[in-house]
Each structure stands twice: as structure tokens, then as C-alpha cells.
Amino acid sequence: MNEICKEKKLIVNGVRSDNRKPDELRKIDIKANVLKRADGSAYIEWGENKVIVGVYGPREAYPKHIQQPNKAIVNCKYNMASFSVLERKRPGPDRRSVEISKIISEVFEYAIFTEEFPRTTIDIFIEVLEADAGTRCAGITAASVALADAGIPMKDLVPACAVGKVDGTIVLDLYKEEDNLGEADMPIAILPRTKDVLLLQMDGNFTFDEFEKAFHIGIDACMKIYEMQTNALKKEYTDIVS
Ligand code: ADP
């Protein structure tokens, strides 16, 4: 089986196995304000990924001893539903979800003006309903729309996207098969206004030149996703504002 997989060509004549060009994103749809009982929410369909995010807070941190006197605590919980992948995933937290929750909490600790809400927590729940690689990027992208929907002040929205290497070619936004069989995968999240990099992880290897190329393709993609995020918010709120 592995031998067959290794033989399989994922890029033929510059076209990927899902008919995309190397620097082409999957289709992305974002909707803000999808949960009535959350303070802010968003739903994203990104290729075959389906992710919903609920934001609660800022609310008083409890128990009191965890309160920070000068800022809010940002607490993200990323969860992949057991039915989100082909072979049922064991429910509940695992090493991967704990890691992803931590890095996303750190992204938003930086993006949110936490000092405006001392002694509170801002809770971000990311629920992956269907997964096809790139769920942490989809989660971050939707979470920043949900935070904006909750009216939580941030330095900017945070778009995220992965870039990788498949058959020696730099490709944007890997789907599951490319993620499994490719040579590298690098999720990136940025603050568009300042171009600060809030997340950069890497699985696999790039040469320095490949890294530079991949990084720039990733940043360009983040800027496109940023436009989709702002459009999702405008779509939801233009009528209300006018
Ligand atoms: P990301 O979803 O951010 O790309 P990974 O690279 O860790 O994160 O995972 C890639 C993909 O592998 C996931 O989107 C999902 O489709 C699949 N996957 C991850 N964990 C599991 C699991 N425990 N069981 C089955 N599939 C999984």
C-alpha cells in the first residue's frame, strides 16, 4: 500500500490531483454570526473542511485565582469530532488537539487587546465537523471572524493558510492526500496590517530558497483570505449598520 502511495504522482503537467494549480486555494466560504447563544460565532467551509467556532466572553474568569489583574486570559479549545474523519477518531482531547489549542490561544493572545479586559477569560471553541487537512488554518480564520462578531477589539483579523511541497513543487493549501504524501507542510497565520507572523509551523523540509518562495505564496494567500473574512463580516453587518 505504502509503495503504491509513494509511486502515485500528485502533480501531472503542473496540475494537482484535485485539479488545482500549485498556488490555488480550495474554495472558501465563511459565514459570521451562526450561533444564537454565543457572543460571537462563525462557520467556515474550506474545501472539504467544515469548522464551526463559538466565542464566549469576555466574562469573569473563574475560579478567581486564575484571573490576571492586567489582562484577559485567551483560552482556545480545538476539537475534532469523532465523525470528522473517514476512520472514526477517538473522542476527546489528544496530544494533537492540546497542541493546536495552545498555539491558537497564543495567536489570539497577541491579536486581541487583552489589556482592555482584566480578570476575564475569552473562550474560543473550535469544532471541526469534517476534516481534510488545514483544519488549524480554517479554525484560526473562522475564529477571528467569530471574535470580531463578538465585538472583541483586535489589532486586526488573523487569516491563516498552509503551504507545502508535493512532488518537489511548492503548493498552496494542501488537502489530505497531499498532506499525507507530500514532503512538507507549513501553516502560517499573519496580522495583515503589520504583516506580523503569529504562527509558523513546519512539518517536513524545505531548502532555504523553497522556504522563501513558500513563505511569500503563503502571505499572498493570507491576504486573499483576509478579504474573504472582511467580506463575511460586511455581508452580515452592512444591513444592520446602514
Ligand atoms: P491540520 O488539519 O491543521 O492540517 P494535521 O496536519 O495534524 O492538522 O492533520 C491533517 C489532517 O489529518 C487533518 O485535517 C485530518 O483530516 C487528518 N487527521 C488528523 N488527526 C487525525 C486522526 N486522529 N484520525 C484521522 N485523521 C486525522
PDB file of C-alpha atoms and ligand atoms in Angstrom:
ATOM      1  CA  MET A   1       0.000   0.000   0.000  1.00  0.00           C
ATOM      2  CA  ASN A   2       2.733   2.466   1.002  1.00  0.00           C
ATOM      3  CA  GLU A   3       4.722   1.528  -2.083  1.00  0.00           C
ATOM      4  CA  ILE A   4       1.672   2.256  -4.270  1.00  0.00           C
ATOM      5  CA  CYS A   5       1.227   5.607  -2.492  1.00  0.00           C
ATOM      6  CA  LYS A   6       4.890   6.504  -2.995  1.00  0.00           C
ATOM      7  CA  GLU A   7       4.572   5.759  -6.721  1.00  0.00           C
ATOM      8  CA  LYS A   8       1.477   7.936  -7.125  1.00  0.00           C
ATOM      9  CA  LYS A   9       2.144  11.235  -8.901  1.00  0.00           C
ATOM     10  CA  LEU A  10       0.302  14.086  -7.209  1.00  0.00           C
ATOM     11  CA  ILE A  11       1.232  16.717  -9.807  1.00  0.00           C
ATOM     12  CA  VAL A  12       0.986  15.991 -13.525  1.00  0.00           C
ATOM     13  CA  ASN A  13       1.863  18.706 -16.075  1.00  0.00           C
ATOM     14  CA  GLY A  14       1.609  21.355 -13.359  1.00  0.00           C
ATOM     15  CA  VAL A  15      -1.889  20.271 -12.301  1.00  0.00           C
ATOM     16  CA  ARG A  16      -2.591  18.822  -8.861  1.00  0.00           C
ATOM     17  CA  SER A  17      -4.630  15.671  -8.273  1.00  0.00           C
ATOM     18  CA  ASP A  18      -7.674  17.777  -7.305  1.00  0.00           C
ATOM     19  CA  ASN A  19      -7.278  19.885 -10.489  1.00  0.00           C
ATOM     20  CA  ARG A  20      -5.821  22.930  -8.768  1.00  0.00           C
ATOM     21  CA  LYS A  21      -2.789  24.930  -9.861  1.00  0.00           C
ATOM     22  CA  PRO A  22       0.116  24.864  -7.381  1.00  0.00           C
ATOM     23  CA  ASP A  23      -0.720  28.323  -5.998  1.00  0.00           C
ATOM     24  CA  GLU A  24      -4.512  27.904  -5.980  1.00  0.00           C
ATOM     25  CA  LEU A  25      -6.619  27.862  -2.812  1.00  0.00           C
ATOM     26  CA  ARG A  26      -9.508  25.496  -2.260  1.00  0.00           C
ATOM     27  CA  LYS A  27     -12.977  27.077  -2.295  1.00  0.00           C
ATOM     28  CA  ILE A  28     -13.592  29.004   0.928  1.00  0.00           C
ATOM     29  CA  ASP A  29     -16.961  30.158   2.307  1.00  0.00           C
ATOM     30  CA  ILE A  30     -17.204  31.997   5.612  1.00  0.00           C
ATOM     31  CA  LYS A  31     -20.366  32.966   7.471  1.00  0.00           C
ATOM     32  CA  ALA A  32     -20.409  35.120  10.605  1.00  0.00           C
ATOM     33  CA  ASN A  33     -22.987  35.019  13.399  1.00  0.00           C
ATOM     34  CA  VAL A  34     -24.267  31.452  13.124  1.00  0.00           C
ATOM     35  CA  LEU A  35     -24.860  30.621  16.816  1.00  0.00           C
ATOM     36  CA  LYS A  36     -27.528  32.480  18.798  1.00  0.00           C
ATOM     37  CA  ARG A  37     -26.227  31.671  22.286  1.00  0.00           C
ATOM     38  CA  ALA A  38     -22.571  32.516  21.603  1.00  0.00           C
ATOM     39  CA  ASP A  39     -21.245  36.069  21.950  1.00  0.00           C
ATOM     40  CA  GLY A  40     -19.664  35.644  18.545  1.00  0.00           C
ATOM     41  CA  SER A  41     -19.527  32.826  16.019  1.00  0.00           C
ATOM     42  CA  ALA A  42     -18.551  31.815  12.515  1.00  0.00           C
ATOM     43  CA  TYR A  43     -18.775  28.835  10.213  1.00  0.00           C
ATOM     44  CA  ILE A  44     -16.250  28.058   7.516  1.00  0.00           C
ATOM     45  CA  GLU A  45     -16.246  25.596   4.653  1.00  0.00           C
ATOM     46  CA  TRP A  46     -12.754  25.318   3.233  1.00  0.00           C
ATOM     47  CA  GLY A  47     -12.578  22.641   0.559  1.00  0.00           C
ATOM     48  CA  GLU A  48     -13.865  19.547   2.352  1.00  0.00           C
ATOM     49  CA  ASN A  49     -13.192  21.031   5.803  1.00  0.00           C
ATOM     50  CA  LYS A  50     -16.210  22.150   7.815  1.00  0.00           C
ATOM     51  CA  VAL A  51     -15.476  24.055  11.011  1.00  0.00           C
ATOM     52  CA  ILE A  52     -17.698  25.983  13.418  1.00  0.00           C
ATOM     53  CA  VAL A  53     -16.421  28.435  16.041  1.00  0.00           C
ATOM     54  CA  GLY A  54     -18.160  29.867  19.104  1.00  0.00           C
ATOM     55  CA  VAL A  55     -16.664  32.708  21.163  1.00  0.00           C
ATOM     56  CA  TYR A  56     -17.796  33.374  24.739  1.00  0.00           C
ATOM     57  CA  GLY A  57     -16.692  36.404  26.739  1.00  0.00           C
ATOM     58  CA  PRO A  58     -15.004  38.440  27.882  1.00  0.00           C
ATOM     59  CA  ARG A  59     -16.522  37.019  31.099  1.00  0.00           C
ATOM     60  CA  GLU A  60     -15.258  36.882  34.668  1.00  0.00           C
ATOM     61  CA  ALA A  61     -12.507  34.286  34.972  1.00  0.00           C
ATOM     62  CA  TYR A  62     -13.407  31.504  37.339  1.00  0.00           C
ATOM     63  CA  PRO A  63     -12.015  30.162  39.705  1.00  0.00           C
ATOM     64  CA  LYS A  64     -10.799  33.591  40.793  1.00  0.00           C
ATOM     65  CA  HIS A  65      -7.179  32.544  41.366  1.00  0.00           C
ATOM     66  CA  ILE A  66      -6.673  32.163  37.578  1.00  0.00           C
ATOM     67  CA  GLN A  67      -7.598  35.816  36.982  1.00  0.00           C
ATOM     68  CA  GLN A  68      -4.897  38.074  35.556  1.00  0.00           C
ATOM     69  CA  PRO A  69      -5.146  41.548  37.140  1.00  0.00           C
ATOM     70  CA  ASN A  70      -3.955  43.336  33.997  1.00  0.00           C
ATOM     71  CA  LYS A  71      -5.359  41.340  31.074  1.00  0.00           C
ATOM     72  CA  ALA A  72      -7.833  38.768  29.806  1.00  0.00           C
ATOM     73  CA  ILE A  73      -6.936  35.087  29.511  1.00  0.00           C
ATOM     74  CA  VAL A  74      -7.454  33.722  25.999  1.00  0.00           C
ATOM     75  CA  ASN A  75      -8.465  30.115  26.105  1.00  0.00           C
ATOM     76  CA  CYS A  76      -8.914  28.160  22.862  1.00  0.00           C
ATOM     77  CA  LYS A  77     -10.265  24.614  22.685  1.00  0.00           C
ATOM     78  CA  TYR A  78      -9.795  22.918  19.314  1.00  0.00           C
ATOM     79  CA  ASN A  79     -11.726  19.690  18.934  1.00  0.00           C
ATOM     80  CA  MET A  80     -12.029  17.288  16.019  1.00  0.00           C
ATOM     81  CA  ALA A  81     -15.338  15.414  16.113  1.00  0.00           C
ATOM     82  CA  SER A  82     -15.019  11.640  16.051  1.00  0.00           C
ATOM     83  CA  PHE A  83     -17.086  11.598  12.828  1.00  0.00           C
ATOM     84  CA  SER A  84     -14.939  14.270  11.124  1.00  0.00           C
ATOM     85  CA  VAL A  85     -12.550  11.798   9.524  1.00  0.00           C
ATOM     86  CA  LEU A  86     -13.042   8.623   7.493  1.00  0.00           C
ATOM     87  CA  GLU A  87     -11.997   6.248  10.258  1.00  0.00           C
ATOM     88  CA  ARG A  88     -13.741   7.231  13.480  1.00  0.00           C
ATOM     89  CA  LYS A  89     -11.404   9.259  15.693  1.00  0.00           C
ATOM     90  CA  ARG A  90     -11.336   8.503  19.420  1.00  0.00           C
ATOM     91  CA  PRO A  91     -13.378  11.312  21.022  1.00  0.00           C
ATOM     92  CA  GLY A  92     -11.835  13.771  23.466  1.00  0.00           C
ATOM     93  CA  PRO A  93      -8.538  15.613  23.719  1.00  0.00           C
ATOM     94  CA  ASP A  94      -5.272  14.115  22.485  1.00  0.00           C
ATOM     95  CA  ARG A  95      -1.710  15.422  22.063  1.00  0.00           C
ATOM     96  CA  ARG A  96      -2.537  16.970  18.700  1.00  0.00           C
ATOM     97  CA  SER A  97      -5.645  18.842  19.862  1.00  0.00           C
ATOM     98  CA  VAL A  98      -3.855  20.082  23.000  1.00  0.00           C
ATOM     99  CA  GLU A  99      -1.007  21.420  20.834  1.00  0.00           C
ATOM    100  CA  ILE A 100      -3.348  23.085  18.338  1.00  0.00           C
ATOM    101  CA  SER A 101      -5.426  24.624  21.158  1.00  0.00           C
ATOM    102  CA  LYS A 102      -2.249  26.060  22.697  1.00  0.00           C
ATOM    103  CA  ILE A 103      -0.857  27.590  19.523  1.00  0.00           C
ATOM    104  CA  ILE A 104      -4.230  29.120  18.604  1.00  0.00           C
ATOM    105  CA  SER A 105      -4.606  30.577  22.122  1.00  0.00           C
ATOM    106  CA  GLU A 106      -1.181  32.197  21.640  1.00  0.00           C
ATOM    107  CA  VAL A 107      -2.160  33.606  18.228  1.00  0.00           C
ATOM    108  CA  PHE A 108      -5.177  35.371  19.706  1.00  0.00           C
ATOM    109  CA  GLU A 109      -3.413  36.449  22.901  1.00  0.00           C
ATOM    110  CA  TYR A 110      -1.280  38.534  20.564  1.00  0.00           C
ATOM    111  CA  ALA A 111      -4.095  39.742  18.286  1.00  0.00           C
ATOM    112  CA  ILE A 112      -6.653  40.700  20.964  1.00  0.00           C
ATOM    113  CA  PHE A 113      -6.264  43.863  23.082  1.00  0.00           C
ATOM    114  CA  THR A 114      -6.384  41.681  26.196  1.00  0.00           C
ATOM    115  CA  GLU A 115      -5.348  44.565  28.476  1.00  0.00           C
ATOM    116  CA  GLU A 116      -8.809  46.080  27.972  1.00  0.00           C
ATOM    117  CA  PHE A 117     -10.452  43.186  29.840  1.00  0.00           C
ATOM    118  CA  PRO A 118      -8.575  42.430  33.084  1.00  0.00           C
ATOM    119  CA  ARG A 119      -9.756  39.500  35.236  1.00  0.00           C
ATOM    120  CA  THR A 120     -11.747  37.926  32.407  1.00  0.00           C
ATOM    121  CA  THR A 121     -11.480  34.977  30.045  1.00  0.00           C
ATOM    122  CA  ILE A 122     -12.230  34.928  26.352  1.00  0.00           C
ATOM    123  CA  ASP A 123     -13.116  31.373  25.356  1.00  0.00           C
ATOM    124  CA  ILE A 124     -12.832  30.216  21.750  1.00  0.00           C
ATOM    125  CA  PHE A 125     -14.323  26.820  20.895  1.00  0.00           C
ATOM    126  CA  ILE A 126     -13.270  25.414  17.516  1.00  0.00           C
ATOM    127  CA  GLU A 127     -15.240  22.344  16.495  1.00  0.00           C
ATOM    128  CA  VAL A 128     -14.067  20.504  13.396  1.00  0.00           C
ATOM    129  CA  LEU A 129     -17.066  18.718  11.880  1.00  0.00           C
ATOM    130  CA  GLU A 130     -15.284  17.445   8.782  1.00  0.00           C
ATOM    131  CA  ALA A 131     -11.531  17.375   8.291  1.00  0.00           C
ATOM    132  CA  ASP A 132      -9.470  17.237   5.130  1.00  0.00           C
ATOM    133  CA  ALA A 133      -6.145  18.853   6.194  1.00  0.00           C
ATOM    134  CA  GLY A 134      -5.675  22.512   7.006  1.00  0.00           C
ATOM    135  CA  THR A 135      -8.142  22.488   9.890  1.00  0.00           C
ATOM    136  CA  ARG A 136      -5.953  24.617  12.205  1.00  0.00           C
ATOM    137  CA  CYS A 137      -5.800  27.311   9.486  1.00  0.00           C
ATOM    138  CA  ALA A 138      -9.541  27.071   8.874  1.00  0.00           C
ATOM    139  CA  GLY A 139     -10.048  27.255  12.667  1.00  0.00           C
ATOM    140  CA  ILE A 140      -7.893  30.380  13.076  1.00  0.00           C
ATOM    141  CA  THR A 141      -9.518  32.074  10.070  1.00  0.00           C
ATOM    142  CA  ALA A 142     -13.036  31.404  11.367  1.00  0.00           C
ATOM    143  CA  ALA A 143     -12.114  32.186  14.996  1.00  0.00           C
ATOM    144  CA  SER A 144     -11.002  35.707  14.140  1.00  0.00           C
ATOM    145  CA  VAL A 145     -14.309  36.316  12.333  1.00  0.00           C
ATOM    146  CA  ALA A 146     -16.133  34.961  15.413  1.00  0.00           C
ATOM    147  CA  LEU A 147     -14.098  37.250  17.702  1.00  0.00           C
ATOM    148  CA  ALA A 148     -14.950  40.255  15.514  1.00  0.00           C
ATOM    149  CA  ASP A 149     -18.586  39.103  15.560  1.00  0.00           C
ATOM    150  CA  ALA A 150     -18.391  39.151  19.377  1.00  0.00           C
ATOM    151  CA  GLY A 151     -17.137  42.759  19.180  1.00  0.00           C
ATOM    152  CA  ILE A 152     -13.811  41.899  20.824  1.00  0.00           C
ATOM    153  CA  PRO A 153     -11.211  44.524  19.880  1.00  0.00           C
ATOM    154  CA  MET A 154      -8.241  43.124  17.966  1.00  0.00           C
ATOM    155  CA  LYS A 155      -5.206  44.570  16.223  1.00  0.00           C
ATOM    156  CA  ASP A 156      -6.615  43.007  13.041  1.00  0.00           C
ATOM    157  CA  LEU A 157      -8.322  39.856  11.800  1.00  0.00           C
ATOM    158  CA  VAL A 158      -5.993  36.864  11.512  1.00  0.00           C
ATOM    159  CA  PRO A 159      -6.042  34.897   8.253  1.00  0.00           C
ATOM    160  CA  ALA A 160      -4.160  31.593   8.061  1.00  0.00           C
ATOM    161  CA  CYS A 161      -3.142  29.187   5.331  1.00  0.00           C
ATOM    162  CA  ALA A 162      -0.723  26.305   4.818  1.00  0.00           C
ATOM    163  CA  VAL A 163       1.919  26.000   2.099  1.00  0.00           C
ATOM    164  CA  GLY A 164       3.831  22.824   1.404  1.00  0.00           C
ATOM    165  CA  LYS A 165       5.839  20.759  -1.020  1.00  0.00           C
ATOM    166  CA  VAL A 166       4.471  17.946  -3.140  1.00  0.00           C
ATOM    167  CA  ASP A 167       6.496  16.074  -5.791  1.00  0.00           C
ATOM    168  CA  GLY A 168       9.200  18.740  -5.328  1.00  0.00           C
ATOM    169  CA  THR A 169       6.769  21.577  -6.177  1.00  0.00           C
ATOM    170  CA  ILE A 170       5.694  24.301  -3.739  1.00  0.00           C
ATOM    171  CA  VAL A 171       1.909  24.054  -3.370  1.00  0.00           C
ATOM    172  CA  LEU A 172      -0.608  26.180  -1.531  1.00  0.00           C
ATOM    173  CA  ASP A 173      -3.277  24.861   0.806  1.00  0.00           C
ATOM    174  CA  LEU A 174      -2.668  21.095   0.870  1.00  0.00           C
ATOM    175  CA  TYR A 175      -5.621  18.751   1.047  1.00  0.00           C
ATOM    176  CA  LYS A 176      -5.493  15.421   2.879  1.00  0.00           C
ATOM    177  CA  GLU A 177      -3.810  13.302   0.203  1.00  0.00           C
ATOM    178  CA  GLU A 178      -1.110  15.931  -0.355  1.00  0.00           C
ATOM    179  CA  ASP A 179      -0.702  16.345   3.398  1.00  0.00           C
ATOM    180  CA  ASN A 180      -0.193  12.581   3.771  1.00  0.00           C
ATOM    181  CA  LEU A 181       2.116  12.020   0.824  1.00  0.00           C
ATOM    182  CA  GLY A 182       3.827  15.408   0.416  1.00  0.00           C
ATOM    183  CA  GLU A 183       7.312  16.372   1.570  1.00  0.00           C
ATOM    184  CA  ALA A 184       6.480  19.480   3.633  1.00  0.00           C
ATOM    185  CA  ASP A 185       3.571  21.347   5.215  1.00  0.00           C
ATOM    186  CA  MET A 186       3.879  24.823   6.740  1.00  0.00           C
ATOM    187  CA  PRO A 187       0.835  26.552   8.267  1.00  0.00           C
ATOM    188  CA  ILE A 188       1.168  30.346   8.536  1.00  0.00           C
ATOM    189  CA  ALA A 189      -1.049  32.948  10.257  1.00  0.00           C
ATOM    190  CA  ILE A 190      -0.441  36.686   9.988  1.00  0.00           C
ATOM    191  CA  LEU A 191      -1.694  40.038  11.157  1.00  0.00           C
ATOM    192  CA  PRO A 192      -2.317  41.666   7.748  1.00  0.00           C
ATOM    193  CA  ARG A 193      -1.971  45.288   8.884  1.00  0.00           C
ATOM    194  CA  THR A 194       1.576  44.858  10.210  1.00  0.00           C
ATOM    195  CA  LYS A 195       2.444  41.576   8.437  1.00  0.00           C
ATOM    196  CA  ASP A 196       3.483  40.170  11.845  1.00  0.00           C
ATOM    197  CA  VAL A 197       3.709  36.380  11.682  1.00  0.00           C
ATOM    198  CA  LEU A 198       1.604  34.942  14.508  1.00  0.00           C
ATOM    199  CA  LEU A 199       2.007  31.279  13.594  1.00  0.00           C
ATOM    200  CA  LEU A 200       4.585  29.414  11.576  1.00  0.00           C
ATOM    201  CA  GLN A 201       4.923  25.682  11.990  1.00  0.00           C
ATOM    202  CA  MET A 202       6.696  23.233   9.751  1.00  0.00           C
ATOM    203  CA  ASP A 203       6.368  19.556   9.117  1.00  0.00           C
ATOM    204  CA  GLY A 204       8.985  18.173   6.684  1.00  0.00           C
ATOM    205  CA  ASN A 205      11.815  20.004   4.934  1.00  0.00           C
ATOM    206  CA  PHE A 206      12.350  22.996   2.643  1.00  0.00           C
ATOM    207  CA  THR A 207      15.619  24.314   1.277  1.00  0.00           C
ATOM    208  CA  PHE A 208      16.143  27.991   2.130  1.00  0.00           C
ATOM    209  CA  ASP A 209      15.011  29.072  -1.373  1.00  0.00           C
ATOM    210  CA  GLU A 210      11.941  26.843  -1.172  1.00  0.00           C
ATOM    211  CA  PHE A 211      11.137  28.289   2.239  1.00  0.00           C
ATOM    212  CA  GLU A 212      11.330  31.848   0.913  1.00  0.00           C
ATOM    213  CA  LYS A 213       9.099  31.008  -2.056  1.00  0.00           C
ATOM    214  CA  ALA A 214       6.601  29.115   0.094  1.00  0.00           C
ATOM    215  CA  PHE A 215       6.517  31.899   2.679  1.00  0.00           C
ATOM    216  CA  HIS A 216       5.652  34.539   0.085  1.00  0.00           C
ATOM    217  CA  ILE A 217       2.974  32.361  -1.529  1.00  0.00           C
ATOM    218  CA  GLY A 218       1.532  31.784   1.947  1.00  0.00           C
ATOM    219  CA  ILE A 219       1.464  35.510   2.793  1.00  0.00           C
ATOM    220  CA  ASP A 220      -0.249  36.345  -0.536  1.00  0.00           C
ATOM    221  CA  ALA A 221      -2.863  33.668   0.176  1.00  0.00           C
ATOM    222  CA  CYS A 222      -3.428  35.047   3.687  1.00  0.00           C
ATOM    223  CA  MET A 223      -4.145  38.468   2.158  1.00  0.00           C
ATOM    224  CA  LYS A 224      -6.798  36.883  -0.111  1.00  0.00           C
ATOM    225  CA  ILE A 225      -8.334  35.075   2.860  1.00  0.00           C
ATOM    226  CA  TYR A 226      -8.326  38.363   4.805  1.00  0.00           C
ATOM    227  CA  GLU A 227     -10.558  39.845   2.095  1.00  0.00           C
ATOM    228  CA  MET A 228     -12.939  36.872   2.452  1.00  0.00           C
ATOM    229  CA  GLN A 229     -13.044  37.409   6.228  1.00  0.00           C
ATOM    230  CA  THR A 230     -13.894  41.103   5.893  1.00  0.00           C
ATOM    231  CA  ASN A 231     -16.500  40.304   3.230  1.00  0.00           C
ATOM    232  CA  ALA A 232     -18.148  37.758   5.554  1.00  0.00           C
ATOM    233  CA  LEU A 233     -18.410  40.423   8.271  1.00  0.00           C
ATOM    234  CA  LYS A 234     -19.633  43.088   5.839  1.00  0.00           C
ATOM    235  CA  LYS A 235     -22.261  40.696   4.494  1.00  0.00           C
ATOM    236  CA  GLU A 236     -23.569  40.060   7.991  1.00  0.00           C
ATOM    237  CA  TYR A 237     -23.449  43.631   9.250  1.00  0.00           C
ATOM    238  CA  THR A 238     -23.878  46.037   6.310  1.00  0.00           C
ATOM    239  CA  ASP A 239     -27.681  45.996   6.611  1.00  0.00           C
ATOM    240  CA  ILE A 240     -27.588  46.458  10.380  1.00  0.00           C
ATOM    241  CA  VAL A 241     -25.114  49.357  10.152  1.00  0.00           C
ATOM    242  CA  SER A 242     -26.970  51.129   7.326  1.00  0.00           C
TER     243      SER A 242
HETATM  244  P1  ADP B   1      -4.344  20.238  10.038  1.00  0.00           P
HETATM  245  O1  ADP B   1      -5.770  19.741   9.979  1.00  0.00           O
HETATM  246  O2  ADP B   1      -4.222  21.586  10.669  1.00  0.00           O
HETATM  247  O3  ADP B   1      -3.651  20.163   8.682  1.00  0.00           O
HETATM  248  P2  ADP B   1      -2.698  17.958  10.744  1.00  0.00           P
HETATM  249  O4  ADP B   1      -1.638  18.238   9.722  1.00  0.00           O
HETATM  250  O5  ADP B   1      -2.275  17.439  12.096  1.00  0.00           O
HETATM  251  O6  ADP B   1      -3.565  19.275  11.031  1.00  0.00           O
HETATM  252  O7  ADP B   1      -3.763  16.927  10.177  1.00  0.00           O
HETATM  253  C1  ADP B   1      -4.018  16.839   8.809  1.00  0.00           C
HETATM  254  C2  ADP B   1      -5.284  16.058   8.594  1.00  0.00           C
HETATM  255  O8  ADP B   1      -5.097  14.722   9.017  1.00  0.00           O
HETATM  256  C3  ADP B   1      -6.494  16.548   9.374  1.00  0.00           C
HETATM  257  O9  ADP B   1      -7.121  17.671   8.811  1.00  0.00           O
HETATM  258  C4  ADP B   1      -7.359  15.320   9.322  1.00  0.00           C
HETATM  259  O10 ADP B   1      -8.002  15.234   8.044  1.00  0.00           O
HETATM  260  C5  ADP B   1      -6.344  14.203   9.447  1.00  0.00           C
HETATM  261  N1  ADP B   1      -6.229  13.750  10.841  1.00  0.00           N
HETATM  262  C6  ADP B   1      -5.627  14.375  11.855  1.00  0.00           C
HETATM  263  N2  ADP B   1      -5.753  13.667  13.007  1.00  0.00           N
HETATM  264  C7  ADP B   1      -6.451  12.557  12.706  1.00  0.00           C
HETATM  265  C8  ADP B   1      -6.918  11.418  13.446  1.00  0.00           C
HETATM  266  N3  ADP B   1      -6.688  11.294  14.742  1.00  0.00           N
HETATM  267  N4  ADP B   1      -7.611  10.498  12.783  1.00  0.00           N
HETATM  268  C9  ADP B   1      -7.849  10.592  11.461  1.00  0.00           C
HETATM  269  N5  ADP B   1      -7.445  11.634  10.699  1.00  0.00           N
HETATM  270  C10 ADP B   1      -6.754  12.610  11.306  1.00  0.00           C
END
